[in-house]
Short mmCIF file of C-alpha atoms and ligand atoms in Angstrom, two decimals:
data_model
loop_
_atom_site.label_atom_id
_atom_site.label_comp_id
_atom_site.label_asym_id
_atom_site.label_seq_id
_atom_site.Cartn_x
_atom_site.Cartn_y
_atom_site.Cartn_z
CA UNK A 6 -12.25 -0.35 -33.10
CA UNK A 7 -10.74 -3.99 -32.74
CA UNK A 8 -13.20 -6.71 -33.00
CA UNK A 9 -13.57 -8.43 -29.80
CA UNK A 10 -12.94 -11.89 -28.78
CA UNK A 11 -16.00 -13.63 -27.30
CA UNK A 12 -15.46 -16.71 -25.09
CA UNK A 13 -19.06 -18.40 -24.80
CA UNK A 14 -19.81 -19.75 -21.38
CA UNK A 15 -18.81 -23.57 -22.23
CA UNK A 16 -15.60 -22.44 -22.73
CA UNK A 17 -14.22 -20.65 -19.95
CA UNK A 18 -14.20 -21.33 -16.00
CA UNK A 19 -15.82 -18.34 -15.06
CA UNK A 20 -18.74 -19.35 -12.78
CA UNK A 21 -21.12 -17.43 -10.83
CA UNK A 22 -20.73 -19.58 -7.72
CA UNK A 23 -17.16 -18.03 -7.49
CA UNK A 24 -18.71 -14.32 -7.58
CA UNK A 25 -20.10 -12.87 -4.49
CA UNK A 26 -23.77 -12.35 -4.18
CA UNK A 27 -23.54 -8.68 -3.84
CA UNK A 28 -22.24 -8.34 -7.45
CA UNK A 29 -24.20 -10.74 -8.68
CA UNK A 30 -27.38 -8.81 -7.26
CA UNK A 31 -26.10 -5.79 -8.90
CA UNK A 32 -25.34 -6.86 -12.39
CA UNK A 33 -28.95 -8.59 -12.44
CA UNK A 34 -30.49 -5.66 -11.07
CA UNK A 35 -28.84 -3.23 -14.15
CA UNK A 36 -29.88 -5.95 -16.42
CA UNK A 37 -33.60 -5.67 -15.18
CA UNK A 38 -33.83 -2.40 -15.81
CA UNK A 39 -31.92 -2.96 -19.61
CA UNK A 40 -28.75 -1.86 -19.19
CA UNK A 41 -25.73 -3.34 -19.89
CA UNK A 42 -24.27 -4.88 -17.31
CA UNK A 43 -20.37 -6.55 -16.68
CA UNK A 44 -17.96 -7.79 -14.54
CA UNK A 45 -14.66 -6.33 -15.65
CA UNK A 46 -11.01 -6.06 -14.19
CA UNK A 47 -9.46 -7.99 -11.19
CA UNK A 48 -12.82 -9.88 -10.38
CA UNK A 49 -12.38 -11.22 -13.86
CA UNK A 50 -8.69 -11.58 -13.77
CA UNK A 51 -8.04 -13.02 -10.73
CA UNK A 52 -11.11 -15.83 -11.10
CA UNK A 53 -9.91 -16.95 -14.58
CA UNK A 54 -6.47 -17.33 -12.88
CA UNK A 55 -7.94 -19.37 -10.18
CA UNK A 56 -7.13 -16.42 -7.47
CA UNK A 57 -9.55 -15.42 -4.95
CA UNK A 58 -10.59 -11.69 -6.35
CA UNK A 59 -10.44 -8.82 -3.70
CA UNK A 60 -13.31 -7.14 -4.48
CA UNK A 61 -15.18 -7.13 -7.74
CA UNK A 62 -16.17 -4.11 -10.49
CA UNK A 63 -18.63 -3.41 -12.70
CA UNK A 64 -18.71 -2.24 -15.80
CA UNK A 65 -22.16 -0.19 -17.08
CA UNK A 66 -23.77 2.29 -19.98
CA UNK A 67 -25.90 3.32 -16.78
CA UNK A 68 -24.44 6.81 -15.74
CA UNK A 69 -23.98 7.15 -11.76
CA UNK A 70 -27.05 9.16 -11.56
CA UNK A 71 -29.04 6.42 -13.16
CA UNK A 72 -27.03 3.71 -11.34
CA UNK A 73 -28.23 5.51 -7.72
CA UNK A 74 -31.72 5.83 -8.89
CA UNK A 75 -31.54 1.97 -8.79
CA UNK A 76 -29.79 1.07 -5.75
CA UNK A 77 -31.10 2.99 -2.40
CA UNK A 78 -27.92 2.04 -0.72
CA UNK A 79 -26.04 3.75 -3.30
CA UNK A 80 -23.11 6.76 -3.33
CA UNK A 81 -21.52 8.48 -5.47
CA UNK A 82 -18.11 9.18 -5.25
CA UNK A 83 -14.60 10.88 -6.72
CA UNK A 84 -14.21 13.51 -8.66
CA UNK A 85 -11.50 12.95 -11.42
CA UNK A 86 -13.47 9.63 -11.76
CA UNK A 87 -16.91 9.74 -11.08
CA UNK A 88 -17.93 6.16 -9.63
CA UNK A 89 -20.74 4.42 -8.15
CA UNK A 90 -20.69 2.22 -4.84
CA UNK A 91 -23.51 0.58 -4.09
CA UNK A 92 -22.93 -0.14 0.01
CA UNK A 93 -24.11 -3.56 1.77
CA UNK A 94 -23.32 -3.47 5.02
CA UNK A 95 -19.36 -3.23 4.31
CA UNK A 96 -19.11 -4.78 1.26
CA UNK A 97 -19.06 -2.41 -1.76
CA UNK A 98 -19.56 -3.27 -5.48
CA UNK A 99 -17.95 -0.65 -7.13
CA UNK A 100 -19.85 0.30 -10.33
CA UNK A 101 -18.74 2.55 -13.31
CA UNK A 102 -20.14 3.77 -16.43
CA UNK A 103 -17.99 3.45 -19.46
CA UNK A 104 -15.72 5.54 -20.07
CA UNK A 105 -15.39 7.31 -24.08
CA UNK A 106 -12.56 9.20 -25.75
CA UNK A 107 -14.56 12.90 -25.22
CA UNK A 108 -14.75 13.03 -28.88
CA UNK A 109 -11.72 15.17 -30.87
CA UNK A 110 -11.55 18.15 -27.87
CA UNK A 111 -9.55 16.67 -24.96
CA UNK A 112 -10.60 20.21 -23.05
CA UNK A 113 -14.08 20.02 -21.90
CA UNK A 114 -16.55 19.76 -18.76
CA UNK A 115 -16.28 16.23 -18.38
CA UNK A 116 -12.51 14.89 -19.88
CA UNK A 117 -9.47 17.11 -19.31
CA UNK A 118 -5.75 16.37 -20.23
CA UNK A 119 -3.09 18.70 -19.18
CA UNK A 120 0.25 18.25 -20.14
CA UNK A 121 -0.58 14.63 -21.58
CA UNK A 122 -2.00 14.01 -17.75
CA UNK A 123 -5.90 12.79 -17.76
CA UNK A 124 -7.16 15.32 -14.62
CA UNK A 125 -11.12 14.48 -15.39
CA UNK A 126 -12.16 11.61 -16.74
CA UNK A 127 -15.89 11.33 -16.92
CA UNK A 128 -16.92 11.64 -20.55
CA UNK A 129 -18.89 8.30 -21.27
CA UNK A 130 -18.70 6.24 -24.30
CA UNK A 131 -19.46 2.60 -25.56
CA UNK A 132 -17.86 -0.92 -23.87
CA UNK A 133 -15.44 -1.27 -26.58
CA UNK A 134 -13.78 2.20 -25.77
CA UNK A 135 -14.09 1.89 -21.67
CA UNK A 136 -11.63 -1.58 -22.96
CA UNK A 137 -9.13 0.66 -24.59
CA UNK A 138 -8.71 3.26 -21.58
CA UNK A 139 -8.44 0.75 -19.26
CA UNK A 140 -4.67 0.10 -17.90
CA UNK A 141 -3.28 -3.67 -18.61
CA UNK A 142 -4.88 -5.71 -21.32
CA UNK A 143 -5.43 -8.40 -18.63
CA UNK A 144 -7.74 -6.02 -16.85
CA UNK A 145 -9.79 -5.44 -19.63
CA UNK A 146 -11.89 -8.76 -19.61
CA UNK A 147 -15.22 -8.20 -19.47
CA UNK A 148 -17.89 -11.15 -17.84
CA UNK A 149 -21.38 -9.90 -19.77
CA UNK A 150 -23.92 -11.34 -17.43
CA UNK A 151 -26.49 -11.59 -20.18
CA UNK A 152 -25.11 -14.44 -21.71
CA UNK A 153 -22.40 -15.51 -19.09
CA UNK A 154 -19.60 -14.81 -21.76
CA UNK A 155 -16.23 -13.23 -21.81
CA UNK A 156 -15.41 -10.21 -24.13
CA UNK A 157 -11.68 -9.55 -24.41
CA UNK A 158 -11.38 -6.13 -27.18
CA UNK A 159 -7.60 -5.83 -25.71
CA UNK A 160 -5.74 -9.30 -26.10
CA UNK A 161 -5.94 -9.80 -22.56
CA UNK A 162 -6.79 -13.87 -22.72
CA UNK A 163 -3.67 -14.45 -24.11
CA UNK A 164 -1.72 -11.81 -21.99
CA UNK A 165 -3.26 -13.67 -19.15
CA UNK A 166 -2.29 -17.16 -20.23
CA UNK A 167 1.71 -15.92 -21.10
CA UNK A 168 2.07 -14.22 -17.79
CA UNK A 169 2.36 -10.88 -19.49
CA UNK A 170 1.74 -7.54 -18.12
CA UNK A 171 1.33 -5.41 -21.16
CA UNK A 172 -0.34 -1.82 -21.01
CA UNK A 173 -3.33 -1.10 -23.55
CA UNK A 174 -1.47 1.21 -26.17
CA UNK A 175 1.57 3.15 -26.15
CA UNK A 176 3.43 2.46 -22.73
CA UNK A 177 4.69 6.27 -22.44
CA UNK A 178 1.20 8.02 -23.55
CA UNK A 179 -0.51 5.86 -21.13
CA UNK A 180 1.78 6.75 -18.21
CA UNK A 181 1.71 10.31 -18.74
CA UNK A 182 -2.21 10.11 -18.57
CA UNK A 183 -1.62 8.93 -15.02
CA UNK A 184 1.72 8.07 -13.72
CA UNK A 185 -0.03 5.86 -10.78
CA UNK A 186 0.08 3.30 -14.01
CA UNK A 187 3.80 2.73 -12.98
CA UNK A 188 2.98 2.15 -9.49
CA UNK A 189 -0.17 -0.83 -10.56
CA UNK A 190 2.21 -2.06 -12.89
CA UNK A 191 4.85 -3.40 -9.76
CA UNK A 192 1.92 -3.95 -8.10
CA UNK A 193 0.28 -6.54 -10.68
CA UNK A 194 3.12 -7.93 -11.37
CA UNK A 195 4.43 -9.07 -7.91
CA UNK A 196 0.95 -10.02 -6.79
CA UNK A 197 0.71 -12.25 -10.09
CA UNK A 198 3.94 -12.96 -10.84
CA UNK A 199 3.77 -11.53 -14.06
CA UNK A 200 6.90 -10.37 -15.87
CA UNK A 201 6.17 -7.25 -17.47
CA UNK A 202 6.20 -6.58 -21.46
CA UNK A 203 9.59 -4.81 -22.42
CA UNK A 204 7.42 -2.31 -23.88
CA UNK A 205 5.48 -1.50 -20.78
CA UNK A 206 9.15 -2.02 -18.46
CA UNK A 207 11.36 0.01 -20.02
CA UNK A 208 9.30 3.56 -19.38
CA UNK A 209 8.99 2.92 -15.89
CA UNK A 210 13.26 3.31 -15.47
CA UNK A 211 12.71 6.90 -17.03
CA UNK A 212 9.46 8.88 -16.41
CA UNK A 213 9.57 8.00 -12.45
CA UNK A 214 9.79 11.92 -12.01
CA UNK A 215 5.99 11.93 -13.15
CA UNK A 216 4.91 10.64 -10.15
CA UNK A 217 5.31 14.46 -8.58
CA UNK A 218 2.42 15.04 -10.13
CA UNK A 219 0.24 12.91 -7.70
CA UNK A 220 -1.67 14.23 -5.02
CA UNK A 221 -0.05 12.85 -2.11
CA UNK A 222 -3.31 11.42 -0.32
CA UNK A 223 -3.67 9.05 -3.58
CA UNK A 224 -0.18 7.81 -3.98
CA UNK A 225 -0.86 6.76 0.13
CA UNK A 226 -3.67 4.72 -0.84
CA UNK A 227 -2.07 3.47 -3.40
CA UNK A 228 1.27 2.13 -1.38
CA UNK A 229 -0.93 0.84 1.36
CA UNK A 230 -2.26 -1.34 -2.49
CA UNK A 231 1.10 -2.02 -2.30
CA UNK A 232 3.13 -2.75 0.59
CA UNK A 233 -0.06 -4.21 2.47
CA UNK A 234 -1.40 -7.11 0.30
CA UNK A 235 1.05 -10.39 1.32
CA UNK A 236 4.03 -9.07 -1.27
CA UNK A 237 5.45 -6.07 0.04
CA UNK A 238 8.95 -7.53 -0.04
CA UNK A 239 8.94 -7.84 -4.02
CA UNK A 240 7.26 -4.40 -4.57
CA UNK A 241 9.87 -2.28 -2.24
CA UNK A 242 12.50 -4.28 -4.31
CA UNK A 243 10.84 -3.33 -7.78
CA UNK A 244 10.23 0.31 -6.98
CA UNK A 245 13.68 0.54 -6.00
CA UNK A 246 15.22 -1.64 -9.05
CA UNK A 247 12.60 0.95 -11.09
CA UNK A 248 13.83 4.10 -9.34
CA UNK A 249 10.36 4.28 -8.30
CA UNK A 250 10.72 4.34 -4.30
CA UNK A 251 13.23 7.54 -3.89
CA UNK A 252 10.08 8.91 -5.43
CA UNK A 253 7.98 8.34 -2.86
CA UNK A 254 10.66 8.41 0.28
CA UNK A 255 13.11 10.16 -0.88
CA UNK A 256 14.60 10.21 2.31
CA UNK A 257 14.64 6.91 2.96
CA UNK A 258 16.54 5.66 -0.34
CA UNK A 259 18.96 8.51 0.53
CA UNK A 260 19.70 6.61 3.80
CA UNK A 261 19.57 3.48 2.43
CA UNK A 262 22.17 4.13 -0.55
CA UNK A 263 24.77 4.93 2.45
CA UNK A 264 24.43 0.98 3.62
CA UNK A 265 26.39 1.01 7.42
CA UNK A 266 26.75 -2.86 7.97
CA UNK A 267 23.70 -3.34 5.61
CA UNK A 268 21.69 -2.50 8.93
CA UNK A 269 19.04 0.08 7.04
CA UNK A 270 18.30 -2.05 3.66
CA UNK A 271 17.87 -5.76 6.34
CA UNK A 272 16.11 -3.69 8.87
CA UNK A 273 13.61 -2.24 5.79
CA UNK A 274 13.11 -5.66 3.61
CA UNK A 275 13.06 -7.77 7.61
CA UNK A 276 10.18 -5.59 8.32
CA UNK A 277 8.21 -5.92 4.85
CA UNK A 278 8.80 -9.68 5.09
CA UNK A 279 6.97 -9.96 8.52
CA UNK A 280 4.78 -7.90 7.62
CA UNK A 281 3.57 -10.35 4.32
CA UNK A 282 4.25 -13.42 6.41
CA UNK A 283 1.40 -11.88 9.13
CA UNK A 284 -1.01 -11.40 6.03
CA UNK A 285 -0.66 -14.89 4.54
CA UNK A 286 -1.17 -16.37 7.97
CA UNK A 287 -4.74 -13.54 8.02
CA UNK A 288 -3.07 -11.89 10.86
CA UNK A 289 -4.32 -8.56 11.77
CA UNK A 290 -1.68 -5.71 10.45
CA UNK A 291 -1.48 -1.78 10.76
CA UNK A 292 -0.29 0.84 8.11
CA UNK A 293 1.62 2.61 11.00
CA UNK A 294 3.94 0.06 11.49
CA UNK A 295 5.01 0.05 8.16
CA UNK A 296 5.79 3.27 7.79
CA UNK A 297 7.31 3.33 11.30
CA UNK A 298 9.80 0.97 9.29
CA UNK A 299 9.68 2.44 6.10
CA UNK A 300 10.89 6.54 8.07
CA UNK A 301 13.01 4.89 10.97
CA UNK A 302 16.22 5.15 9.40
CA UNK A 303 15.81 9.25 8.69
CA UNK A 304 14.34 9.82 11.67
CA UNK A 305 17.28 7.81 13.29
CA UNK A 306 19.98 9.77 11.54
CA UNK A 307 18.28 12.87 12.28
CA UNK A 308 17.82 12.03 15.46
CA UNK A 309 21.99 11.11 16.17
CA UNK A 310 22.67 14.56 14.58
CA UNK A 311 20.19 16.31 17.31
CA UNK A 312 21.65 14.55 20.15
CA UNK A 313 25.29 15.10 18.94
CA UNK A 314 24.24 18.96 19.27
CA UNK A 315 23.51 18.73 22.73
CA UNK A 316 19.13 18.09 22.45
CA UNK A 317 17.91 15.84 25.36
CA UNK A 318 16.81 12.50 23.86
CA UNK A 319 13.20 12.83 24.38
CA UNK A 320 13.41 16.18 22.53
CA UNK A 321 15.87 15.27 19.81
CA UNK A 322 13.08 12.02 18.58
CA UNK A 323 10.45 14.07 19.12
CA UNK A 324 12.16 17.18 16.99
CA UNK A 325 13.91 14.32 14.44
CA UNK A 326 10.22 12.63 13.73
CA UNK A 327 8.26 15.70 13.19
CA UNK A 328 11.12 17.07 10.45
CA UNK A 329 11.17 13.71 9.16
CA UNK A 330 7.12 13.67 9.17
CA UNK A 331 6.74 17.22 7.74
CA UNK A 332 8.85 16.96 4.31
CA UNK A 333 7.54 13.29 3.82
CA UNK A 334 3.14 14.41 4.02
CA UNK A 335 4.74 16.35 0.46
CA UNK A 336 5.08 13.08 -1.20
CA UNK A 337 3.01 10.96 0.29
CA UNK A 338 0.29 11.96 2.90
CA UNK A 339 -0.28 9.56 5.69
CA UNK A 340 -3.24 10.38 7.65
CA UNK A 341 -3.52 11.81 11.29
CA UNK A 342 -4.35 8.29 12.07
CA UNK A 343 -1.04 6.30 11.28
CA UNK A 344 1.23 9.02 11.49
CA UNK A 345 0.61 9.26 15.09
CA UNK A 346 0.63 5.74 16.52
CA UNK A 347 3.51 5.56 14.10
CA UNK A 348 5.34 8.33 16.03
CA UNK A 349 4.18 6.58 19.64
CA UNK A 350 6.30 3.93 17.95
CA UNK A 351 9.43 5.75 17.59
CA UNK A 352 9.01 7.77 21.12
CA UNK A 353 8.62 4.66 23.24
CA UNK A 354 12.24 2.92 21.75
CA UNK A 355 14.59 4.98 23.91
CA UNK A 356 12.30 3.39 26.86
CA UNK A 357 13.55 0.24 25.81
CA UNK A 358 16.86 1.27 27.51
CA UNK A 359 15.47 2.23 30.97
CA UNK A 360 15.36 -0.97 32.26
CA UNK A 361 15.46 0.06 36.30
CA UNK A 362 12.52 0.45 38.95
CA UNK A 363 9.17 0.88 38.16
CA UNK A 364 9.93 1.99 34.54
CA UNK A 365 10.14 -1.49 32.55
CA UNK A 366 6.75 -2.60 34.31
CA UNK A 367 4.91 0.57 33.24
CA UNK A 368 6.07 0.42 29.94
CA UNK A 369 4.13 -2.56 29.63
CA UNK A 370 0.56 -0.90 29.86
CA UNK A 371 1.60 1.89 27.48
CA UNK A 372 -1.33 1.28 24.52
CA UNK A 373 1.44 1.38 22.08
CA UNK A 374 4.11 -1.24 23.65
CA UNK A 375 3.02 -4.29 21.70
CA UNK A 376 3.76 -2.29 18.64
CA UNK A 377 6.99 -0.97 19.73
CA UNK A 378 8.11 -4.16 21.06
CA UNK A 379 7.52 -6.09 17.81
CA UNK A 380 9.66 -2.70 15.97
CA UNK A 381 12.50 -3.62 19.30
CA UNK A 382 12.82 -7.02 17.91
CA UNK A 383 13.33 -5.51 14.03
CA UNK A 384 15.74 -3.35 15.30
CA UNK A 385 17.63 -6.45 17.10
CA UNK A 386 17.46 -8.68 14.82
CA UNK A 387 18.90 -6.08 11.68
CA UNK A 388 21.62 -5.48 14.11
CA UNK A 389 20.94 -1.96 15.24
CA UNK A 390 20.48 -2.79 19.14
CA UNK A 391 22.03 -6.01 20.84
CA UNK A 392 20.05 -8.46 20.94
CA UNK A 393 20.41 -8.89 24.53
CA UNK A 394 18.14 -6.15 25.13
CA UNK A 395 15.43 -7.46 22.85
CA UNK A 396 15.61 -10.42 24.84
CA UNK A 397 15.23 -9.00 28.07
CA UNK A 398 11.99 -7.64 27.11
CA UNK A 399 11.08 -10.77 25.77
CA UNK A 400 11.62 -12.24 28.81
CA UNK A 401 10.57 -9.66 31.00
CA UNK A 402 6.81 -9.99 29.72
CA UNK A 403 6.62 -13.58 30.55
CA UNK A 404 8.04 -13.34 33.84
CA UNK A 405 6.01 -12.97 37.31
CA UNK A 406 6.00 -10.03 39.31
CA UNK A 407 8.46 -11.67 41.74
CA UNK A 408 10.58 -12.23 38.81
CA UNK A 409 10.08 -9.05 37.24
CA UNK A 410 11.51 -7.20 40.14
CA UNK A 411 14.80 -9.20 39.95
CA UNK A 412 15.27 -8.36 36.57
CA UNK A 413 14.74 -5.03 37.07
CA UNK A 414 17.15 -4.58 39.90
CA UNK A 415 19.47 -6.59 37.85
CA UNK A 416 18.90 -4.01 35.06
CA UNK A 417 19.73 -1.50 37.91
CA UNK A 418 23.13 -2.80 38.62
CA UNK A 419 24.20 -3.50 35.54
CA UNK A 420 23.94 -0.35 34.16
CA UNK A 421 26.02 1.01 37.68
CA UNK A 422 28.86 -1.34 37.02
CA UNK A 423 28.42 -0.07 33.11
CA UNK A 424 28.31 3.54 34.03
CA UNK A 425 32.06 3.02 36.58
CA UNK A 426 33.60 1.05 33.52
CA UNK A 427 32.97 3.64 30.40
CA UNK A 428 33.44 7.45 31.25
CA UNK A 429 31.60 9.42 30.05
CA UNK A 430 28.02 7.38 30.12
CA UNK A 431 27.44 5.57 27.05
CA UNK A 432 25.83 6.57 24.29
CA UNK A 433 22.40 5.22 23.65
CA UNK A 434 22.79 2.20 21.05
CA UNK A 435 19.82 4.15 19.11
CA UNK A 436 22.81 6.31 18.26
CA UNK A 437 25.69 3.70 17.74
CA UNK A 438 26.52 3.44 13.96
CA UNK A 439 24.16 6.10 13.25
P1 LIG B 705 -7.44 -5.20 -7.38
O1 LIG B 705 -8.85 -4.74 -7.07
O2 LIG B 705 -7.23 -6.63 -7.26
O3 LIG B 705 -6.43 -4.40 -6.68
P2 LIG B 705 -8.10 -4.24 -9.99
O4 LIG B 705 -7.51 -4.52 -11.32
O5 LIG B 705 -9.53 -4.65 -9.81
O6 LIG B 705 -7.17 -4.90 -8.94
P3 LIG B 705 -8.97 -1.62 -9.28
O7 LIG B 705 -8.20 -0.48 -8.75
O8 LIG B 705 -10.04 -2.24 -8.45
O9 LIG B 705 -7.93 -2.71 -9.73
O10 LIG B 705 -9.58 -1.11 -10.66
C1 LIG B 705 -10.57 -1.86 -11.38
C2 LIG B 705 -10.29 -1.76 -12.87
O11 LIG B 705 -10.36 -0.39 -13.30
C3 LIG B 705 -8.89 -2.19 -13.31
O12 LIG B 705 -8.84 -3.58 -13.49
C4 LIG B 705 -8.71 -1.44 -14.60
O13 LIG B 705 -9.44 -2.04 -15.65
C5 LIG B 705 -9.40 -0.12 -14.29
N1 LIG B 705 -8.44 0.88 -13.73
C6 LIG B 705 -8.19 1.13 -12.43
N2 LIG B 705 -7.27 2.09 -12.29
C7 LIG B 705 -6.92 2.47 -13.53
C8 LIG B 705 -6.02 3.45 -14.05
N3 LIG B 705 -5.28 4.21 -13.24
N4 LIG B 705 -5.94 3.57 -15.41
C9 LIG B 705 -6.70 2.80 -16.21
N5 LIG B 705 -7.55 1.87 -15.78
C10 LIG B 705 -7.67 1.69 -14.46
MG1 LIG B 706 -10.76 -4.27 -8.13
#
């Protein structure tokens, strides 16, 4: 084992008025009762770089039996890695024991590897080995709240100060343990800014394939990490530079490597931008919208093919979504919850065309219409539907009752003089170019 390098408390800007009571109340509560107690990864991380930290770990030789004797408002969770969270109100400190090697067998009760891939990973050990099994050497800082110092075993400080992003170890090894490293490695490194250690880069071009190996309700939690913390735009263009994305829609990159006016690729990143621009300015955003974005352009294409053979449009969406829906939950499972507002999404755009009677002002109440509205105006503004109609709906919203009724009989003869001028009707524009 490496020596470690201890910062003393005079000489780094780690101060306890920066970390949240909760953790604080938890690392002085395992200290009471002698055990070790640290904060360790992002909490660390992200105060020494001056960032506000999202939620804050710690780091313990207390197993998670003796950590919930402690704390009454304590749960244990996970299975492949067996964790503490010690609940108030909705704030949780997350707290795990150190993690050890297993000794020389990598096959028993409490560590398993198969086929290089780490499936359990509860065999504890001593500080200085939890450092070596964690990912990135700048998330391997401890904060000992004995003392108030910092205890770097991994090079991390000086990772942390060159802007590095450099995995504990060797690169491959430490993928094939668990190929979700990939994905937190275009996640750190966007978030920070990072470049990434040629080292640690150049396995994520080749052992993408890995990520198969994933249960599909992790890798979602893992892209919501991604796509819905303020940098989504950088991250969708990593995994794709990385070959990581047609991983984890492989649809999607199919239909975006066939670029028709570069309407799917604007219509993707347009989306992702919003959607980072809403978080910096702490507006509220949903998961379902994203992936409404992220599955549009397969379910679109699917969708053109059904209505080409002859399905009504309300049954050729409905049919194109749920094909679309079905060979995506392989990959990556998006919960009953998202997947189907995110459908509503897609159902309500060929309402977006009925623009006569009593239709447009009923639309309005639908639960779902501010949602589909905002994915309208993506859609205009990537050049998939005119504008005009975007703007009509726009419009219509603000207008009064008096002048909704205009509009709507306006809609009304429009689409008569439309319907005498092209023979047969038109195609619906969700169709055009598709
Ligand atoms: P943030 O919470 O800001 O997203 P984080 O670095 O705290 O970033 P967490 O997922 O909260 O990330 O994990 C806490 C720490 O646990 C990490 O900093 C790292 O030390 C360790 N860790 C998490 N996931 C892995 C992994 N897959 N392999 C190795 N170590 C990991
Ligand atoms: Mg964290």
């Amino acid at each position: 084992m490496p020596a470690p390098v201890i910062v003393p408390r005079p000489e780094h800007t780690i101060s306890r008025a920066n970390i949240s009571d909760n953790a604080l109340k938890v690392l002085y509560r395992l200290r009471q009762e002698n055990f070790q107690a640290h904060l360790v990864g992002g909490g660390v991380r992200d105060l020494l770089l001056g960032l506000e930290p999202k939620d804050f770990d710690v780091a313990t030789d207390a197993t998670p039996e003796q950590v919930r004797e402690i704390f009454r408002n304590c749960r244990l969770i996970g299975r492949r890695f067996r964790l503490a969270h010690v609940h108030f109100g909705r704030d949780i400190i997350e707290v795990a024991t150190f993690r050890g090697s297993g000794g020389e067998e990598a096959d028993d009760e409490d560590r398993r590897v198969e086929n290089g891939m780490i499936v359990r990973d509860n065999a504890y050990g001593t500080i200085a080995e939890d450092a070596l099994r964690r990912d990135f050497t700048i998330n391997a800082l401890y904060y000992d709240i004995r003392d108030f110092s910092l205890i770097d075993y991994a090079g991390g400080l000086a990772d942390l100060r060159a802007g590095c992003l450099r995995l504990i170890g060797d690169p491959e090894q430490r993928y094939r343990e668990d190929p979700v490293r990939m994905l937190r490695a275009v996640r750190f490194a966007c978030k920070l800014g990072f470049s990434i250690d040629p080292d640690t880069e150049r396995p994520l071009f080749e052992l993408g394939h890995l990520l198969e190996s994933i249960a599909p309700a992790r890798l979602f939690d893992e892209l919501l990490k991604l796509l819905h913390s303020g940098y989504g735009l950088g991250v969708f263009e990593k995994l794709r530079h990385y070959g990581l994305f047609a991983q984890l829609f492989p649809e999607t990159e199919a239909a975006l490597g066939c670029e028709e006016h570069d309407f799917p690729i604007t219509f993707v990143s347009r989306g992702l931008a919003n959607t980072d621009q809403r978080i910096q300015e702490h507006k509220p955003v949903t998961p379902f919208f994203l992936f409404a974005i992220l599955l549009w352009e397969p379910v679109r294409r699917r969708y053109g093919a059904l209505l080409e053979a002859g399905e009504s449009p309300i049954e050729a969406l409905d049919q194109a979504a749920s094909e679309v829906c079905a060979r995506q939950q392989q990959r990556v499972a998006i919960p009953k919850r998202f997947s189907l507002p995110m459908r509503e999404i897609w159902a309500l755009q060929p309402r977006f065309e009925q623009r006569q009677g009593k239709r447009p002002a009923r639309l309005l109440t639908h639960p779902r219409f501010r949602a589909a509205y905002d994915f309208l105006l993506l859609r205009a503004e990537s050049g998939e539907v005119e504008q005009e109609l975007a703007d009509w709906w726009t419009r219509f919203q603000e207008a009064n009752a008096q002048e909704r009724a205009t509009m709507a009989e306006g809609a009304a003869a429009r689409r008569s003089r439309r319907r005498r001028r092209r023979k047969p009707a038109a195609k619906s524009s969700l169709t055009d170019g598709g």
